[in-house]
Amino acid sequence: MMELYKKTAAFLLLLMTFSLSAQQYDDARYGVVLKQLQLNSSEVHNEFYTEKKMPNIENSYIIVVPVLFGKLEDDGFTVKNTILITDDQGKIKNKYIEDTEIISDAVMLDGFSIDTGLYKLNSSIRAFGITANYHGSSNPNPYSSSDISLYYPEDKTLKKVLDGYNLRRYGGEWDMKCSGEFDEDNSVIIVDQVKTNGFNNLKIKTESNHIISKKVNGECTEDITSKISNKTLKFNKSVYK
C-alpha cells in the first residue's frame, strides 16, 4: 500500500488515541465536577471529557467538559467546552466557559488533548494547551487538522492567550488508488526569550510538504517538496497574534 496512505492512517490512529485517552478519567472526580456544574452525564459528550494532572501546581487537575448543545447524533453534534482546574477530589478552583461552539459534521471532531508542556510565558506564568483534533469524512479528499489554544490560571477563572492556532493540517485529493496531490503542514511552538508587553514571544516553526503521488512503471511513487517557514506571535496585551 502506498506510503502516503499509511501516513494518513497513522495520523488518524493518533487522533483516535487522543479520543480513547479522553475516556480515561476518575469516576468519582467526574461525578463531583458534574454536580458542581449542575449537569447530568447525558448533557456531556462523555467520550471527549478529558483530564490531566498539572505538573507544576500541586493537587490540581485540568479538565475539559464538552457540554452538548442538542442531541449527540451519528451524523453530527455541537459542543461548548467548560474548562476547569480542580483539586484531586474534583472541587473547582478555576472555571472558564468557551465563547465558541464547536460543530462536528462534515469535518468531524475527534476529541481534545491537554498539553502541559513548558509554555513559560514569563517568570510567573506557565500556560497549558488544549488541542482540538479533527478529520474529514471524504476518502477521495482526506483531511485532518489540530488546533491549539493556550490558557493560564487567573484568579478563579482562566485567561485564554492563544485561540485555536492551527498546528497540523493535512489534505488533498486522490483517485483512491495512487494518483493525487496532498499538502501537509506541521508546526511546533517555541517559547522565545524576547518579550512583548511582558510576555515571551512565541516562535512558530512550520514544515510544509507538497506531495505528488503517481504511477511510474506500474509502481506508486511520491515526489515530496518540503520547506521550512518561521513566524513570531507577539502578545498584544490580551492575546497572542
CSV table of C-alpha atoms in Angstrom, one decimal:
chain,number,residue,atom,x,y,z
A,1,MET,CA,0.0,0.0,0.0
A,2,MET,CA,1.3,3.4,-0.8
A,3,GLU,CA,3.3,5.2,1.8
A,4,LEU,CA,1.0,8.3,1.8
A,5,TYR,CA,-2.0,6.2,2.7
A,6,LYS,CA,0.0,4.6,5.5
A,7,LYS,CA,0.9,8.1,6.8
A,8,THR,CA,-2.7,9.2,6.7
A,9,ALA,CA,-3.8,6.1,8.5
A,10,ALA,CA,-1.1,6.6,11.2
A,11,PHE,CA,-2.2,10.2,11.7
A,12,LEU,CA,-5.9,9.2,12.1
A,13,LEU,CA,-4.8,6.5,14.5
A,14,LEU,CA,-3.1,9.2,16.6
A,15,LEU,CA,-6.3,11.2,16.6
A,16,MET,CA,-8.2,8.1,17.7
A,17,THR,CA,-5.7,7.6,20.5
A,18,PHE,CA,-6.4,11.1,21.7
A,19,SER,CA,-10.2,10.3,21.8
A,20,LEU,CA,-9.6,7.0,23.6
A,21,SER,CA,-7.4,8.6,26.2
A,22,ALA,CA,-10.1,11.2,26.9
A,23,GLN,CA,-12.3,8.3,28.2
A,24,GLN,CA,-9.8,7.5,30.9
A,25,TYR,CA,-10.9,9.7,33.9
A,26,ASP,CA,-11.6,9.2,37.6
A,27,ASP,CA,-15.3,8.4,38.0
A,28,ALA,CA,-15.5,9.9,41.5
A,29,ARG,CA,-13.9,13.2,40.4
A,30,TYR,CA,-16.2,13.2,37.3
A,31,GLY,CA,-19.3,13.0,39.5
A,32,VAL,CA,-18.1,15.8,41.8
A,33,VAL,CA,-17.4,18.0,38.8
A,34,LEU,CA,-20.8,17.4,37.1
A,35,LYS,CA,-22.6,18.0,40.4
A,36,GLN,CA,-20.9,21.4,40.8
A,37,LEU,CA,-21.7,22.4,37.2
A,38,GLN,CA,-25.3,21.2,37.7
A,39,LEU,CA,-25.1,18.9,34.7
A,40,ASN,CA,-26.3,15.3,34.0
A,41,SER,CA,-24.0,12.9,32.2
A,42,SER,CA,-26.5,12.9,29.3
A,43,GLU,CA,-25.6,16.6,28.8
A,44,VAL,CA,-21.9,15.9,28.3
A,45,HIS,CA,-20.1,14.3,25.4
A,46,ASN,CA,-18.5,11.8,27.7
A,47,GLU,CA,-16.2,10.3,25.1
A,48,PHE,CA,-14.5,13.6,24.8
A,49,TYR,CA,-14.4,14.5,28.5
A,50,THR,CA,-10.8,14.5,29.5
A,51,GLU,CA,-8.5,15.4,32.4
A,52,LYS,CA,-4.8,15.6,33.1
A,53,LYS,CA,-2.8,16.3,36.3
A,54,MET,CA,-0.9,19.6,36.3
A,55,PRO,CA,2.8,19.0,36.7
A,56,ASN,CA,3.6,22.5,38.1
A,57,ILE,CA,0.7,23.0,40.6
A,58,GLU,CA,0.2,20.6,43.5
A,59,ASN,CA,-3.2,18.8,43.9
A,60,SER,CA,-4.5,20.2,40.6
A,61,TYR,CA,-6.1,18.7,37.5
A,62,ILE,CA,-7.0,20.3,34.2
A,63,ILE,CA,-10.4,19.1,33.0
A,64,VAL,CA,-12.2,19.7,29.7
A,65,VAL,CA,-16.0,19.2,29.9
A,66,PRO,CA,-17.6,19.2,26.4
A,67,VAL,CA,-21.2,20.3,27.1
A,68,LEU,CA,-23.6,19.2,24.4
A,69,PHE,CA,-26.0,21.6,22.6
A,70,GLY,CA,-28.8,19.4,21.5
A,71,LYS,CA,-28.5,15.6,21.0
A,72,LEU,CA,-25.5,13.6,20.2
A,73,GLU,CA,-26.3,12.3,16.7
A,74,ASP,CA,-24.3,9.9,14.5
A,75,ASP,CA,-24.1,12.5,11.7
A,76,GLY,CA,-23.1,15.5,13.8
A,77,PHE,CA,-23.3,17.3,17.1
A,78,THR,CA,-22.3,20.6,18.8
A,79,VAL,CA,-20.4,21.1,22.0
A,80,LYS,CA,-19.2,24.1,24.0
A,81,ASN,CA,-16.3,23.5,26.4
A,82,THR,CA,-16.2,24.3,30.0
A,83,ILE,CA,-12.5,24.2,31.1
A,84,LEU,CA,-11.6,23.7,34.8
A,85,ILE,CA,-8.8,23.3,37.2
A,86,THR,CA,-9.9,21.2,40.2
A,87,ASP,CA,-8.3,19.5,43.2
A,88,ASP,CA,-7.8,15.8,43.5
A,89,GLN,CA,-11.4,15.3,44.6
A,90,GLY,CA,-12.9,17.5,41.8
A,91,LYS,CA,-13.6,20.7,43.8
A,92,ILE,CA,-13.4,23.5,41.2
A,93,LYS,CA,-10.6,26.1,41.7
A,94,ASN,CA,-10.8,27.8,38.2
A,95,LYS,CA,-13.6,27.8,35.7
A,96,TYR,CA,-13.7,29.1,32.1
A,97,ILE,CA,-16.6,28.7,29.6
A,98,GLU,CA,-15.6,29.0,26.0
A,99,ASP,CA,-17.3,31.6,23.9
A,100,THR,CA,-17.3,29.4,20.7
A,101,GLU,CA,-19.4,26.4,20.0
A,102,ILE,CA,-17.7,23.5,18.1
A,103,ILE,CA,-19.7,21.9,15.4
A,104,SER,CA,-18.9,18.4,14.2
A,105,ASP,CA,-20.4,17.4,10.9
A,106,ALA,CA,-18.7,17.1,7.5
A,107,VAL,CA,-15.4,17.8,9.3
A,108,MET,CA,-15.6,15.6,12.4
A,109,LEU,CA,-14.3,16.4,15.8
A,110,ASP,CA,-12.1,13.5,17.1
A,111,GLY,CA,-11.6,14.8,20.6
A,112,PHE,CA,-9.5,17.0,22.8
A,113,SER,CA,-6.0,16.6,24.2
A,114,ILE,CA,-4.4,18.5,27.1
A,115,ASP,CA,-0.8,19.7,26.6
A,116,THR,CA,1.1,20.5,29.8
A,117,GLY,CA,4.3,21.3,28.0
A,118,LEU,CA,6.7,24.0,29.2
A,119,TYR,CA,4.8,27.1,27.9
A,120,LYS,CA,6.6,29.5,30.3
A,121,LEU,CA,5.2,32.9,29.2
A,122,ASN,CA,7.1,35.0,31.7
A,123,SER,CA,8.8,34.5,35.1
A,124,SER,CA,5.4,33.9,36.9
A,125,ILE,CA,3.1,32.5,34.3
A,126,ARG,CA,3.1,29.0,32.8
A,127,ALA,CA,0.3,28.2,30.3
A,128,PHE,CA,-1.2,24.9,29.2
A,129,GLY,CA,-2.7,23.9,25.9
A,130,ILE,CA,-5.9,22.3,24.8
A,131,THR,CA,-5.9,20.8,21.3
A,132,ALA,CA,-9.0,20.1,19.2
A,133,ASN,CA,-8.4,17.3,16.7
A,134,TYR,CA,-10.5,16.9,13.5
A,135,HIS,CA,-10.7,14.7,10.4
A,136,GLY,CA,-12.8,14.8,7.2
A,137,SER,CA,-15.3,12.3,6.1
A,138,SER,CA,-14.3,12.0,2.4
A,139,ASN,CA,-11.9,9.3,1.4
A,140,PRO,CA,-11.1,10.8,-2.0
A,141,ASN,CA,-10.4,14.1,-0.3
A,142,PRO,CA,-8.7,13.2,3.0
A,143,TYR,CA,-8.4,15.9,5.6
A,144,SER,CA,-7.2,16.2,9.2
A,145,SER,CA,-6.1,19.1,11.4
A,146,SER,CA,-5.3,20.0,15.0
A,147,ASP,CA,-5.8,23.5,16.6
A,148,ILE,CA,-4.3,24.5,19.9
A,149,SER,CA,-5.5,27.2,22.4
A,150,LEU,CA,-3.3,28.3,25.4
A,151,TYR,CA,-4.6,29.2,28.9
A,152,TYR,CA,-3.3,30.1,32.3
A,153,PRO,CA,-5.0,30.4,35.8
A,154,GLU,CA,-6.0,33.9,36.8
A,155,ASP,CA,-8.0,34.4,40.0
A,156,LYS,CA,-10.9,31.9,39.9
A,157,THR,CA,-11.0,31.7,36.1
A,158,LEU,CA,-8.6,31.2,33.2
A,159,LYS,CA,-7.0,33.6,30.8
A,160,LYS,CA,-7.0,32.5,27.2
A,161,VAL,CA,-4.0,33.9,25.4
A,162,LEU,CA,-3.9,31.9,22.2
A,163,ASP,CA,-7.1,31.0,20.3
A,164,GLY,CA,-7.3,27.9,18.1
A,165,TYR,CA,-3.9,28.2,16.4
A,166,ASN,CA,-3.5,25.5,13.7
A,167,LEU,CA,-0.6,23.2,14.4
A,168,ARG,CA,-1.2,20.4,11.9
A,169,ARG,CA,-3.1,20.3,8.7
A,170,TYR,CA,-3.2,17.5,6.1
A,171,GLY,CA,-5.4,17.4,2.9
A,172,GLY,CA,-5.6,16.7,-0.7
A,173,GLU,CA,-7.3,14.7,-3.4
A,174,TRP,CA,-6.5,11.3,-4.9
A,175,ASP,CA,-8.1,8.6,-7.0
A,176,MET,CA,-8.2,6.1,-4.1
A,177,LYS,CA,-5.5,4.0,-5.8
A,178,CYS,CA,-2.4,6.1,-6.3
A,179,SER,CA,-2.6,9.4,-8.3
A,180,GLY,CA,-3.2,12.5,-6.3
A,181,GLU,CA,-1.8,15.7,-4.7
A,182,PHE,CA,-1.6,16.5,-1.0
A,183,ASP,CA,-0.4,19.3,1.3
A,184,GLU,CA,0.8,18.7,4.9
A,185,ASP,CA,1.8,21.4,7.5
A,186,ASN,CA,3.3,20.5,10.9
A,187,SER,CA,4.1,23.3,13.3
A,188,VAL,CA,5.9,23.5,16.7
A,189,ILE,CA,5.7,26.3,19.2
A,190,ILE,CA,9.0,27.5,20.7
A,191,VAL,CA,8.9,30.0,23.6
A,192,ASP,CA,11.3,32.8,22.9
A,193,GLN,CA,13.2,34.8,25.5
A,194,VAL,CA,12.3,38.0,23.7
A,195,LYS,CA,9.3,39.7,25.3
A,196,THR,CA,6.5,41.9,24.1
A,197,ASN,CA,4.2,43.6,26.7
A,198,GLY,CA,5.8,41.5,29.4
A,199,PHE,CA,5.1,38.1,27.7
A,200,ASN,CA,7.6,35.9,25.9
A,201,ASN,CA,7.1,35.8,22.1
A,202,LEU,CA,6.0,32.5,20.6
A,203,LYS,CA,8.1,31.4,17.6
A,204,ILE,CA,6.3,29.1,15.2
A,205,LYS,CA,8.4,26.7,13.1
A,206,THR,CA,6.4,25.0,10.3
A,207,GLU,CA,7.4,22.2,8.0
A,208,SER,CA,5.3,22.2,4.8
A,209,ASN,CA,5.2,19.3,2.4
A,210,HIS,CA,3.6,19.2,-1.0
A,211,ILE,CA,3.2,15.6,-2.2
A,212,ILE,CA,2.5,14.4,-5.7
A,213,SER,CA,1.7,10.7,-6.0
A,214,LYS,CA,1.6,8.9,-9.3
A,215,LYS,CA,2.3,5.6,-11.0
A,216,VAL,CA,5.7,5.1,-12.7
A,217,ASN,CA,6.4,1.9,-14.5
A,218,GLY,CA,3.5,0.3,-12.6
A,219,GLU,CA,4.7,1.4,-9.2
A,220,CYS,CA,3.1,4.1,-7.0
A,221,THR,CA,5.7,6.8,-6.3
A,222,GLU,CA,5.8,10.0,-4.4
A,223,ASP,CA,7.5,13.3,-5.2
A,224,ILE,CA,7.8,15.4,-2.0
A,225,THR,CA,8.7,19.1,-1.9
A,226,SER,CA,9.5,20.4,1.6
A,227,LYS,CA,10.1,23.8,3.0
A,228,ILE,CA,10.5,25.3,6.5
A,229,SER,CA,9.0,28.6,7.5
A,230,ASN,CA,9.0,30.7,10.7
A,231,LYS,CA,6.8,33.3,12.2
A,232,THR,CA,6.5,35.1,15.5
A,233,LEU,CA,3.4,35.6,17.6
A,234,LYS,CA,3.5,38.6,20.0
A,235,PHE,CA,1.3,39.4,23.0
A,236,ASN,CA,-0.8,42.4,22.3
A,237,LYS,CA,-1.9,42.9,26.0
A,238,SER,CA,-4.7,40.4,25.7
A,239,VAL,CA,-3.8,37.6,23.3
A,240,TYR,CA,-1.0,36.4,21.0
A,241,LYS,CA,-1.3,37.5,17.4
